[in-house]
């Protein structure tokens, strides 16, 4: 499985699925969640209303509607509470659950934002290390149709961290 880093707006990514850093209501919010709902249009919210929310560390798939991506996989990252509230485990679970769902749907390309590193306050360096490691380990387990995972970094700090992390360990 190839891992790549790009800087930019995830709503522009023409991949099989983009990942949304949502909250447990799945009914929209700010940050990347707001951007995805604005770009996808109101049908996305209508489908999200049928899902009955999503627990932290889990994920659910919808259509992409007006997005260039075919699907959106909504996941709910942990709120950073200092690091002793199972945040690392829950963040890793988000990445794994998304890739399990992508695998079930036979998807080939998936683009992730930097889950939990905005409003939810997860330290960017720690979140980056978990994202890279969890995706790498999933790929090594074999048996997935997912060929490429893109880490879509919006801010410069995340972009730097992911470039550095991938160059050190690829
Ligand atoms: N494309 C890619 N990344 C983006 C974009 C974009 N268009 N916009 C922001 N980011 P956040 P969280 C980056 O706050 O921390 C929402 O209100 C941003 O730079 O969107 O998981 C939800 O409804 C940051 O690195 O998500 C939840 O209530 C990353 O996306 C809550 O925020 C994540 O920042 C979730 O908080």
Short mmCIF file of C-alpha atoms and ligand atoms in Angstrom, two decimals:
data_model
loop_
_atom_site.label_atom_id
_atom_site.label_comp_id
_atom_site.label_asym_id
_atom_site.label_seq_id
_atom_site.Cartn_x
_atom_site.Cartn_y
_atom_site.Cartn_z
CA UNK A 1 0.00 0.00 0.00
CA UNK A 2 1.45 3.35 -1.07
CA UNK A 3 1.33 6.26 1.40
CA UNK A 4 1.57 9.80 0.00
CA UNK A 5 1.41 13.30 1.45
CA UNK A 6 -0.33 16.20 -0.26
CA UNK A 7 -1.05 19.71 0.93
CA UNK A 8 -4.44 21.21 0.22
CA UNK A 9 -8.20 20.96 0.52
CA UNK A 10 -9.53 17.42 0.87
CA UNK A 11 -12.86 18.38 -0.75
CA UNK A 12 -10.99 18.67 -4.08
CA UNK A 13 -9.55 15.14 -3.96
CA UNK A 14 -10.80 12.83 -6.72
CA UNK A 15 -10.34 9.54 -4.89
CA UNK A 16 -12.67 6.65 -4.10
CA UNK A 17 -13.26 7.97 -0.58
CA UNK A 18 -12.30 11.01 1.43
CA UNK A 19 -12.41 10.75 5.21
CA UNK A 20 -14.31 13.25 7.34
CA UNK A 21 -13.13 14.22 10.84
CA UNK A 22 -16.67 14.42 12.19
CA UNK A 23 -18.26 14.54 15.64
CA UNK A 24 -20.41 11.78 17.09
CA UNK A 25 -23.67 13.36 15.87
CA UNK A 26 -22.49 13.13 12.22
CA UNK A 27 -24.65 16.20 11.63
CA UNK A 28 -21.90 18.59 10.57
CA UNK A 29 -19.68 21.14 12.27
CA UNK A 30 -16.70 23.38 11.54
CA UNK A 31 -13.25 22.63 10.16
CA UNK A 32 -12.94 19.90 7.57
CA UNK A 33 -16.41 18.61 8.46
CA UNK A 34 -17.99 21.96 7.53
CA UNK A 35 -15.97 22.14 4.32
CA UNK A 36 -17.03 18.63 3.26
CA UNK A 37 -20.73 19.29 3.92
CA UNK A 38 -20.59 22.60 2.02
CA UNK A 39 -18.92 21.00 -0.98
CA UNK A 40 -21.06 17.83 -1.01
CA UNK A 41 -24.37 19.70 -0.72
CA UNK A 42 -27.48 19.03 1.40
CA UNK A 43 -27.98 15.41 0.33
CA UNK A 44 -24.96 14.48 2.45
CA UNK A 45 -26.61 15.80 5.62
CA UNK A 46 -29.83 14.00 4.70
CA UNK A 47 -27.99 10.68 4.46
CA UNK A 48 -26.05 11.40 7.68
CA UNK A 49 -29.36 11.90 9.51
CA UNK A 50 -30.24 8.27 8.80
CA UNK A 51 -27.06 6.92 10.46
CA UNK A 52 -27.84 7.55 14.16
CA UNK A 53 -24.45 9.06 14.85
CA UNK A 54 -21.14 7.30 15.35
CA UNK A 55 -19.08 6.50 18.46
CA UNK A 56 -15.53 7.83 18.91
CA UNK A 57 -13.07 5.52 17.17
CA UNK A 58 -15.64 4.13 14.74
CA UNK A 59 -16.54 5.12 11.15
CA UNK A 60 -19.50 5.11 8.72
CA UNK A 61 -19.70 5.42 4.94
CA UNK A 62 -21.96 7.66 2.84
CA UNK A 63 -22.09 8.73 -0.77
CA UNK A 64 -20.01 11.72 -1.88
CA UNK A 65 -22.79 13.57 -3.73
CA UNK A 66 -21.33 16.73 -5.33
CA UNK A 67 -17.78 15.91 -4.25
CA UNK A 68 -15.28 14.56 -6.76
CA UNK A 69 -14.84 11.63 -4.33
CA UNK A 70 -17.35 8.78 -4.71
CA UNK A 71 -17.74 8.22 -0.98
CA UNK A 72 -17.17 9.90 2.34
CA UNK A 73 -16.09 7.79 5.29
CA UNK A 74 -16.99 9.70 8.44
CA UNK A 75 -14.95 8.96 11.53
CA UNK A 76 -14.94 10.48 15.00
CA UNK A 77 -11.54 11.18 16.51
CA UNK A 78 -10.89 11.56 20.23
CA UNK A 79 -10.85 14.94 21.94
CA UNK A 80 -7.36 15.47 23.40
CA UNK A 81 -7.63 15.41 27.20
CA UNK A 82 -3.95 15.23 28.09
CA UNK A 83 -3.16 11.80 26.69
CA UNK A 84 -4.32 9.49 29.49
CA UNK A 85 -7.88 9.00 28.29
CA UNK A 86 -7.15 6.34 25.66
CA UNK A 87 -6.61 9.02 23.01
CA UNK A 88 -3.83 7.13 21.15
CA UNK A 89 -5.86 3.92 21.02
CA UNK A 90 -8.99 5.72 19.85
CA UNK A 91 -7.14 7.69 17.17
CA UNK A 92 -5.49 4.52 15.83
CA UNK A 93 -8.88 2.85 15.79
CA UNK A 94 -10.26 5.64 13.52
CA UNK A 95 -7.59 4.97 10.90
CA UNK A 96 -8.09 1.21 11.12
CA UNK A 97 -11.90 1.32 10.95
CA UNK A 98 -11.79 3.58 7.90
CA UNK A 99 -9.45 1.15 6.13
CA UNK A 100 -11.63 -1.82 7.11
CA UNK A 101 -14.68 -0.10 5.61
CA UNK A 102 -12.71 0.84 2.49
CA UNK A 103 -11.66 -2.80 2.19
CA UNK A 104 -15.25 -4.08 2.57
CA UNK A 105 -16.33 -1.74 -0.25
CA UNK A 106 -13.37 -2.73 -2.46
CA UNK A 107 -12.04 0.85 -2.64
CA UNK A 108 -8.60 1.58 -4.09
CA UNK A 109 -7.75 5.15 -3.04
CA UNK A 110 -8.50 6.84 0.27
CA UNK A 111 -7.63 10.38 1.42
CA UNK A 112 -7.39 11.19 5.15
CA UNK A 113 -7.35 14.61 6.81
CA UNK A 114 -5.30 14.98 10.01
CA UNK A 115 -8.01 13.66 12.32
CA UNK A 116 -8.39 15.33 15.75
CA UNK A 117 -5.60 17.87 15.16
CA UNK A 118 -7.89 20.92 14.82
CA UNK A 119 -10.78 21.66 17.17
CA UNK A 120 -10.13 18.41 19.09
CA UNK A 121 -6.64 19.57 20.06
CA UNK A 122 -4.57 16.42 19.51
CA UNK A 123 -0.85 17.33 19.37
CA UNK A 124 0.04 17.22 15.69
CA UNK A 125 3.34 15.36 16.06
CA UNK A 126 1.78 12.59 18.14
CA UNK A 127 -1.24 12.28 15.81
CA UNK A 128 1.03 12.12 12.75
CA UNK A 129 3.10 9.28 14.21
CA UNK A 130 -0.05 7.28 15.00
CA UNK A 131 -1.58 7.89 11.55
CA UNK A 132 1.54 6.81 9.66
CA UNK A 133 2.13 3.73 11.83
CA UNK A 134 -1.48 2.54 11.86
CA UNK A 135 -1.86 2.83 8.09
CA UNK A 136 1.48 1.12 7.50
CA UNK A 137 0.54 -1.77 9.79
CA UNK A 138 -2.83 -2.16 8.10
CA UNK A 139 -1.11 -2.37 4.72
CA UNK A 140 1.32 -4.99 5.98
CA UNK A 141 -1.49 -7.25 7.14
CA UNK A 142 -2.09 -7.94 3.45
CA UNK A 143 -5.45 -8.61 1.88
CA UNK A 144 -6.80 -5.16 1.07
CA UNK A 145 -7.75 -3.64 -2.29
CA UNK A 146 -6.62 -0.22 -1.00
CA UNK A 147 -3.57 0.71 -3.06
CA UNK A 148 -3.00 4.32 -2.08
CA UNK A 149 -3.60 6.28 1.11
CA UNK A 150 -3.17 10.05 0.81
CA UNK A 151 -2.56 12.17 3.91
CA UNK A 152 -4.07 15.52 3.00
CA UNK A 153 -2.49 18.25 5.10
CA UNK A 154 -4.18 21.63 5.25
CA UNK A 155 -1.74 23.49 7.48
CA UNK A 156 2.03 23.84 7.03
CA UNK A 157 2.92 22.21 10.34
CA UNK A 158 1.10 18.98 9.50
CA UNK A 159 2.53 18.99 5.98
CA UNK A 160 6.07 19.26 7.36
CA UNK A 161 5.47 16.55 9.95
CA UNK A 162 4.05 14.07 7.43
CA UNK A 163 6.81 14.70 4.88
CA UNK A 164 9.41 14.16 7.58
CA UNK A 165 7.63 11.11 9.02
CA UNK A 166 7.32 9.42 5.64
CA UNK A 167 10.91 10.12 4.64
CA UNK A 168 12.16 8.59 7.89
CA UNK A 169 10.07 5.48 7.62
CA UNK A 170 9.04 4.31 4.15
N1 LIG B 1 -9.15 19.89 3.89
C1 LIG B 1 -8.25 19.18 4.60
N2 LIG B 1 -7.98 19.41 5.91
C2 LIG B 1 -8.66 20.40 6.51
C3 LIG B 1 -9.63 21.20 5.84
C4 LIG B 1 -9.87 20.91 4.47
N3 LIG B 1 -10.77 21.58 3.74
N4 LIG B 1 -10.12 22.10 6.74
C5 LIG B 1 -9.47 21.90 7.91
N5 LIG B 1 -8.58 20.88 7.77
P1 LIG B 1 -10.88 19.76 12.44
P2 LIG B 1 -11.02 17.67 14.53
C6 LIG B 1 -7.66 20.28 8.77
O1 LIG B 1 -11.02 20.84 13.47
O2 LIG B 1 -9.86 18.26 15.24
C7 LIG B 1 -15.62 19.78 13.59
O3 LIG B 1 -16.41 20.85 14.03
C8 LIG B 1 -7.24 21.11 9.95
O4 LIG B 1 -6.12 21.94 9.62
O5 LIG B 1 -11.62 19.89 11.19
O6 LIG B 1 -11.04 16.18 14.31
C9 LIG B 1 -16.33 18.45 13.74
O7 LIG B 1 -17.73 18.55 13.54
C10 LIG B 1 -6.84 20.04 10.97
O8 LIG B 1 -5.47 19.69 10.82
O9 LIG B 1 -11.30 18.31 13.08
C11 LIG B 1 -16.01 18.08 15.15
O10 LIG B 1 -16.89 18.68 16.07
C12 LIG B 1 -7.69 18.84 10.58
O11 LIG B 1 -8.34 19.17 9.35
C13 LIG B 1 -14.62 18.62 15.35
O12 LIG B 1 -14.48 19.69 14.42
C14 LIG B 1 -8.74 18.46 11.60
O13 LIG B 1 -9.32 19.63 12.16
C15 LIG B 1 -13.56 17.60 15.02
O14 LIG B 1 -12.30 18.11 15.37
#
